[in-house]
Amino acid sequence: MKMRIRRHLLSQFHDPHGALGHLAGWILATRGSNRERNAWTVNLLDIQPRDRVLELGFGPGLGIRRASQRASEGYVVGVDHSATMLQHARARNAAAVRANRVELIEGSLDQLPSFDQPFDKVFAVNSLQFSPDLLGVLKSIRERMRVGGRIAITLQSRAKNATDADSIRGAERGGALLEQVGFESVRVETLDLKPVCAACVLAEVASD
């Protein structure tokens, strides 16, 4: 029984819903490693005050809050498929939402809105690896970014018996896909965390 409950709770980190989904949101918002991973990713983007920023899979809204603090005169948009996480993120970013500096959208990462203007910075933390068509998602992101814009995709491997190398290989695979859809200056950064490191692949939109 305990094992079944544990498996169900773990599944909530991918598809949060219901009471356990709210618990997963609380865990994500308060766990030190998750807070550090989000802050690190946003810092790597070098967000400027007037940037337009997009987060894919915003969870409880930690990255959204930090990005909106950096883009103090810009605009931050988040897309997440979970209505439960939308509630958490809206509560955590209520003032910025009321000020029309942050917009949070419930939707699939595989079918992004068109948006009225392109983005300067885009990031995702432990979300894009769940997409069944990552290449298609990255192409869609590229179409929604300015030339010279920067993307940061962070992952921390959750595979059984994972090592630092698993996180790094995942980021490197993502980097290869980014190059396929028109990004350049690809590089991978790592953050020392437990049980394994987080790896972030960064890239810029190439000129056509």
mmCIF file of C-alpha atoms in Angstrom:
data_model
loop_
_atom_site.group_PDB
_atom_site.id
_atom_site.type_symbol
_atom_site.label_atom_id
_atom_site.label_comp_id
_atom_site.label_asym_id
_atom_site.label_seq_id
_atom_site.Cartn_x
_atom_site.Cartn_y
_atom_site.Cartn_z
ATOM 1 C CA MET A 1 0.000 0.000 0.000
ATOM 2 C CA LYS A 2 2.771 2.452 0.977
ATOM 3 C CA MET A 3 4.667 1.606 -2.214
ATOM 4 C CA ARG A 4 1.566 2.276 -4.345
ATOM 5 C CA ILE A 5 1.034 5.654 -2.666
ATOM 6 C CA ARG A 6 4.701 6.531 -3.187
ATOM 7 C CA ARG A 7 4.510 5.654 -6.905
ATOM 8 C CA HIS A 8 1.359 7.745 -7.257
ATOM 9 C CA LEU A 9 3.020 10.700 -5.524
ATOM 10 C CA LEU A 10 6.092 10.434 -7.753
ATOM 11 C CA SER A 11 3.860 10.480 -10.830
ATOM 12 C CA GLN A 12 2.479 13.829 -9.651
ATOM 13 C CA PHE A 13 5.781 15.552 -10.425
ATOM 14 C CA HIS A 14 5.098 14.840 -14.105
ATOM 15 C CA ASP A 15 1.321 15.361 -14.085
ATOM 16 C CA PRO A 16 0.244 17.212 -10.918
ATOM 17 C CA HIS A 17 -3.471 17.057 -10.117
ATOM 18 C CA GLY A 18 -5.779 16.692 -7.153
ATOM 19 C CA ALA A 19 -4.671 16.696 -3.522
ATOM 20 C CA LEU A 20 -1.400 14.890 -4.216
ATOM 21 C CA GLY A 21 -0.693 17.334 -7.024
ATOM 22 C CA HIS A 22 -0.932 20.206 -4.541
ATOM 23 C CA LEU A 23 1.428 18.310 -2.252
ATOM 24 C CA ALA A 24 3.866 17.872 -5.145
ATOM 25 C CA GLY A 25 3.641 21.614 -5.814
ATOM 26 C CA TRP A 26 4.462 22.375 -2.193
ATOM 27 C CA ILE A 27 7.446 20.003 -2.299
ATOM 28 C CA LEU A 28 8.754 21.572 -5.510
ATOM 29 C CA ALA A 29 8.378 25.067 -4.078
ATOM 30 C CA THR A 30 10.158 24.327 -0.806
ATOM 31 C CA ARG A 31 12.835 21.771 -1.749
ATOM 32 C CA GLY A 32 16.210 23.501 -1.616
ATOM 33 C CA SER A 33 17.656 21.725 -4.649
ATOM 34 C CA ASN A 34 14.701 22.706 -6.826
ATOM 35 C CA ARG A 35 14.921 26.329 -5.748
ATOM 36 C CA GLU A 36 18.656 26.332 -6.460
ATOM 37 C CA ARG A 37 18.186 24.663 -9.863
ATOM 38 C CA ASN A 38 15.617 27.256 -10.952
ATOM 39 C CA ALA A 39 17.658 30.231 -9.712
ATOM 40 C CA TRP A 40 20.784 28.909 -11.439
ATOM 41 C CA THR A 41 18.968 28.440 -14.762
ATOM 42 C CA VAL A 42 17.531 31.955 -14.734
ATOM 43 C CA ASN A 43 20.930 33.414 -13.830
ATOM 44 C CA LEU A 44 22.524 31.656 -16.826
ATOM 45 C CA LEU A 45 20.080 33.415 -19.161
ATOM 46 C CA ASP A 46 21.370 36.900 -18.247
ATOM 47 C CA ILE A 47 17.861 38.368 -18.413
ATOM 48 C CA GLN A 48 17.784 42.116 -19.066
ATOM 49 C CA PRO A 49 15.201 44.563 -17.640
ATOM 50 C CA ARG A 50 13.202 44.899 -20.879
ATOM 51 C CA ASP A 51 13.404 41.289 -22.052
ATOM 52 C CA ARG A 52 10.414 39.197 -23.043
ATOM 53 C CA VAL A 53 10.844 35.825 -21.336
ATOM 54 C CA LEU A 54 9.073 32.483 -21.771
ATOM 55 C CA GLU A 55 9.172 29.549 -19.348
ATOM 56 C CA LEU A 56 7.981 26.125 -20.455
ATOM 57 C CA GLY A 57 6.637 23.981 -17.622
ATOM 58 C CA PHE A 58 6.673 26.571 -14.825
ATOM 59 C CA GLY A 59 5.517 24.267 -12.008
ATOM 60 C CA PRO A 60 4.915 26.227 -8.780
ATOM 61 C CA GLY A 61 6.295 29.409 -10.368
ATOM 62 C CA LEU A 62 9.753 29.757 -8.794
ATOM 63 C CA GLY A 63 11.466 30.481 -12.104
ATOM 64 C CA ILE A 64 8.683 32.824 -13.204
ATOM 65 C CA ARG A 65 9.126 34.902 -10.050
ATOM 66 C CA ARG A 66 12.895 35.183 -10.453
ATOM 67 C CA ALA A 67 12.627 35.934 -14.184
ATOM 68 C CA SER A 68 10.058 38.689 -13.578
ATOM 69 C CA GLN A 69 12.363 40.265 -10.989
ATOM 70 C CA ARG A 70 15.104 40.389 -13.618
ATOM 71 C CA ALA A 71 12.786 41.555 -16.432
ATOM 72 C CA SER A 72 11.500 44.432 -14.316
ATOM 73 C CA GLU A 73 10.369 46.449 -17.353
ATOM 74 C CA GLY A 74 9.713 43.473 -19.631
ATOM 75 C CA TYR A 75 7.169 40.688 -19.828
ATOM 76 C CA VAL A 76 7.278 37.088 -18.609
ATOM 77 C CA VAL A 77 5.016 34.326 -19.952
ATOM 78 C CA GLY A 78 4.710 30.779 -18.646
ATOM 79 C CA VAL A 79 3.029 27.710 -20.156
ATOM 80 C CA ASP A 80 2.253 24.562 -18.135
ATOM 81 C CA HIS A 81 -0.195 21.718 -18.747
ATOM 82 C CA SER A 82 -1.221 21.417 -15.075
ATOM 83 C CA ALA A 83 -4.166 23.410 -13.722
ATOM 84 C CA THR A 84 -2.882 22.607 -10.231
ATOM 85 C CA MET A 85 0.513 24.184 -10.921
ATOM 86 C CA LEU A 86 -1.245 27.144 -12.519
ATOM 87 C CA GLN A 87 -2.933 27.807 -9.166
ATOM 88 C CA HIS A 88 0.367 27.612 -7.293
ATOM 89 C CA ALA A 89 2.224 29.825 -9.771
ATOM 90 C CA ARG A 90 -0.527 32.453 -9.865
ATOM 91 C CA ALA A 91 -0.553 32.679 -6.085
ATOM 92 C CA ARG A 92 3.244 32.932 -5.936
ATOM 93 C CA ASN A 93 3.308 35.657 -8.634
ATOM 94 C CA ALA A 94 0.038 37.403 -7.824
ATOM 95 C CA ALA A 95 1.398 40.956 -7.737
ATOM 96 C CA ALA A 96 3.215 40.622 -11.068
ATOM 97 C CA VAL A 97 0.134 39.030 -12.668
ATOM 98 C CA ARG A 98 -2.047 41.919 -11.442
ATOM 99 C CA ALA A 99 0.496 44.384 -12.828
ATOM 100 C CA ASN A 100 0.287 42.645 -16.251
ATOM 101 C CA ARG A 101 4.008 41.859 -16.167
ATOM 102 C CA VAL A 102 3.432 38.091 -15.923
ATOM 103 C CA GLU A 103 1.027 35.922 -17.916
ATOM 104 C CA LEU A 104 0.486 32.267 -16.985
ATOM 105 C CA ILE A 105 -1.168 29.927 -19.482
ATOM 106 C CA GLU A 106 -2.519 26.411 -19.035
ATOM 107 C CA GLY A 107 -1.585 24.514 -22.183
ATOM 108 C CA SER A 108 0.482 21.811 -23.812
ATOM 109 C CA LEU A 109 4.149 22.416 -24.548
ATOM 110 C CA ASP A 110 3.612 20.440 -27.761
ATOM 111 C CA GLN A 111 1.094 23.036 -28.996
ATOM 112 C CA LEU A 112 2.404 26.440 -27.978
ATOM 113 C CA PRO A 113 0.358 29.584 -28.610
ATOM 114 C CA SER A 114 1.560 31.793 -31.454
ATOM 115 C CA PHE A 115 2.094 34.900 -29.224
ATOM 116 C CA ASP A 116 2.032 38.435 -30.596
ATOM 117 C CA GLN A 117 5.774 39.174 -30.200
ATOM 118 C CA PRO A 118 8.928 37.032 -30.163
ATOM 119 C CA PHE A 119 10.888 36.266 -26.994
ATOM 120 C CA ASP A 120 14.407 37.284 -26.017
ATOM 121 C CA LYS A 121 14.907 34.480 -23.492
ATOM 122 C CA VAL A 122 13.327 31.041 -23.068
ATOM 123 C CA PHE A 123 13.927 28.449 -20.372
ATOM 124 C CA ALA A 124 12.700 25.115 -19.087
ATOM 125 C CA VAL A 125 13.655 23.180 -15.958
ATOM 126 C CA ASN A 126 13.024 19.422 -15.859
ATOM 127 C CA SER A 127 10.045 19.628 -18.209
ATOM 128 C CA LEU A 128 10.956 19.268 -21.892
ATOM 129 C CA GLN A 129 12.357 15.745 -21.515
ATOM 130 C CA PHE A 130 8.783 14.499 -21.071
ATOM 131 C CA SER A 131 7.756 15.654 -24.553
ATOM 132 C CA PRO A 132 7.059 12.851 -27.067
ATOM 133 C CA ASP A 133 8.287 15.150 -29.878
ATOM 134 C CA LEU A 134 11.159 17.185 -28.450
ATOM 135 C CA LEU A 135 12.504 18.132 -31.876
ATOM 136 C CA GLY A 136 9.095 19.525 -32.838
ATOM 137 C CA VAL A 137 8.837 21.472 -29.579
ATOM 138 C CA LEU A 138 12.297 22.985 -30.052
ATOM 139 C CA LYS A 139 11.428 24.003 -33.604
ATOM 140 C CA SER A 140 8.269 25.672 -32.316
ATOM 141 C CA ILE A 141 10.290 27.510 -29.662
ATOM 142 C CA ARG A 142 12.808 28.683 -32.259
ATOM 143 C CA GLU A 143 9.992 30.182 -34.337
ATOM 144 C CA ARG A 144 8.908 32.237 -31.307
ATOM 145 C CA MET A 145 12.315 33.765 -30.521
ATOM 146 C CA ARG A 146 14.255 36.772 -31.724
ATOM 147 C CA VAL A 147 17.510 36.351 -33.634
ATOM 148 C CA GLY A 148 20.240 36.344 -30.999
ATOM 149 C CA GLY A 149 17.814 35.231 -28.295
ATOM 150 C CA ARG A 150 19.044 32.736 -25.702
ATOM 151 C CA ILE A 151 17.522 29.461 -24.525
ATOM 152 C CA ALA A 152 18.381 27.457 -21.389
ATOM 153 C CA ILE A 153 17.139 23.900 -20.869
ATOM 154 C CA THR A 154 18.006 22.285 -17.545
ATOM 155 C CA LEU A 155 17.564 18.673 -16.526
ATOM 156 C CA GLN A 156 18.588 16.492 -13.625
ATOM 157 C CA SER A 157 18.387 12.806 -14.459
ATOM 158 C CA ARG A 158 15.866 10.816 -12.425
ATOM 159 C CA ALA A 159 16.722 7.453 -13.986
ATOM 160 C CA LYS A 160 17.374 4.543 -11.641
ATOM 161 C CA ASN A 161 21.040 4.498 -10.546
ATOM 162 C CA ALA A 162 21.635 7.743 -12.470
ATOM 163 C CA THR A 163 25.032 9.435 -12.429
ATOM 164 C CA ASP A 164 26.255 12.934 -13.282
ATOM 165 C CA ALA A 165 27.085 11.597 -16.742
ATOM 166 C CA ASP A 166 23.410 10.799 -17.383
ATOM 167 C CA SER A 167 22.402 14.421 -16.778
ATOM 168 C CA ILE A 168 25.231 15.684 -18.975
ATOM 169 C CA ARG A 169 24.430 13.258 -21.800
ATOM 170 C CA GLY A 170 20.803 14.348 -21.694
ATOM 171 C CA ALA A 171 21.839 17.990 -22.034
ATOM 172 C CA GLU A 172 24.215 17.148 -24.875
ATOM 173 C CA ARG A 173 21.433 15.328 -26.750
ATOM 174 C CA GLY A 174 19.268 18.387 -26.311
ATOM 175 C CA GLY A 175 22.093 20.546 -27.656
ATOM 176 C CA ALA A 176 22.340 18.438 -30.809
ATOM 177 C CA LEU A 177 18.611 18.899 -31.397
ATOM 178 C CA LEU A 178 18.897 22.647 -30.810
ATOM 179 C CA GLU A 179 21.524 22.866 -33.543
ATOM 180 C CA GLN A 180 19.212 20.974 -35.905
ATOM 181 C CA VAL A 181 16.464 23.580 -35.576
ATOM 182 C CA GLY A 182 18.637 26.692 -35.967
ATOM 183 C CA PHE A 183 20.421 27.428 -32.688
ATOM 184 C CA GLU A 184 24.148 28.098 -32.370
ATOM 185 C CA SER A 185 26.807 28.700 -29.696
ATOM 186 C CA VAL A 186 25.641 25.572 -27.890
ATOM 187 C CA ARG A 187 27.298 24.784 -24.569
ATOM 188 C CA VAL A 188 26.551 22.763 -21.434
ATOM 189 C CA GLU A 189 26.924 24.002 -17.846
ATOM 190 C CA THR A 190 26.606 21.844 -14.727
ATOM 191 C CA LEU A 191 25.432 22.464 -11.157
ATOM 192 C CA ASP A 192 26.609 20.194 -8.348
ATOM 193 C CA LEU A 193 23.470 18.757 -6.729
ATOM 194 C CA LYS A 194 22.431 15.519 -5.076
ATOM 195 C CA PRO A 195 21.864 12.741 -6.004
ATOM 196 C CA VAL A 196 23.310 13.784 -9.393
ATOM 197 C CA CYS A 197 24.265 17.086 -10.987
ATOM 198 C CA ALA A 198 21.905 19.268 -12.965
ATOM 199 C CA ALA A 199 22.988 20.061 -16.517
ATOM 200 C CA CYS A 200 21.861 23.052 -18.558
ATOM 201 C CA VAL A 201 22.272 23.340 -22.299
ATOM 202 C CA LEU A 202 22.436 26.938 -23.512
ATOM 203 C CA ALA A 203 22.177 28.147 -27.077
ATOM 204 C CA GLU A 204 21.390 31.226 -29.144
ATOM 205 C CA VAL A 205 19.114 31.739 -32.134
ATOM 206 C CA ALA A 206 21.191 31.833 -35.293
ATOM 207 C CA SER A 207 20.527 34.415 -37.983
ATOM 208 C CA ASP A 208 18.625 33.045 -40.975
#
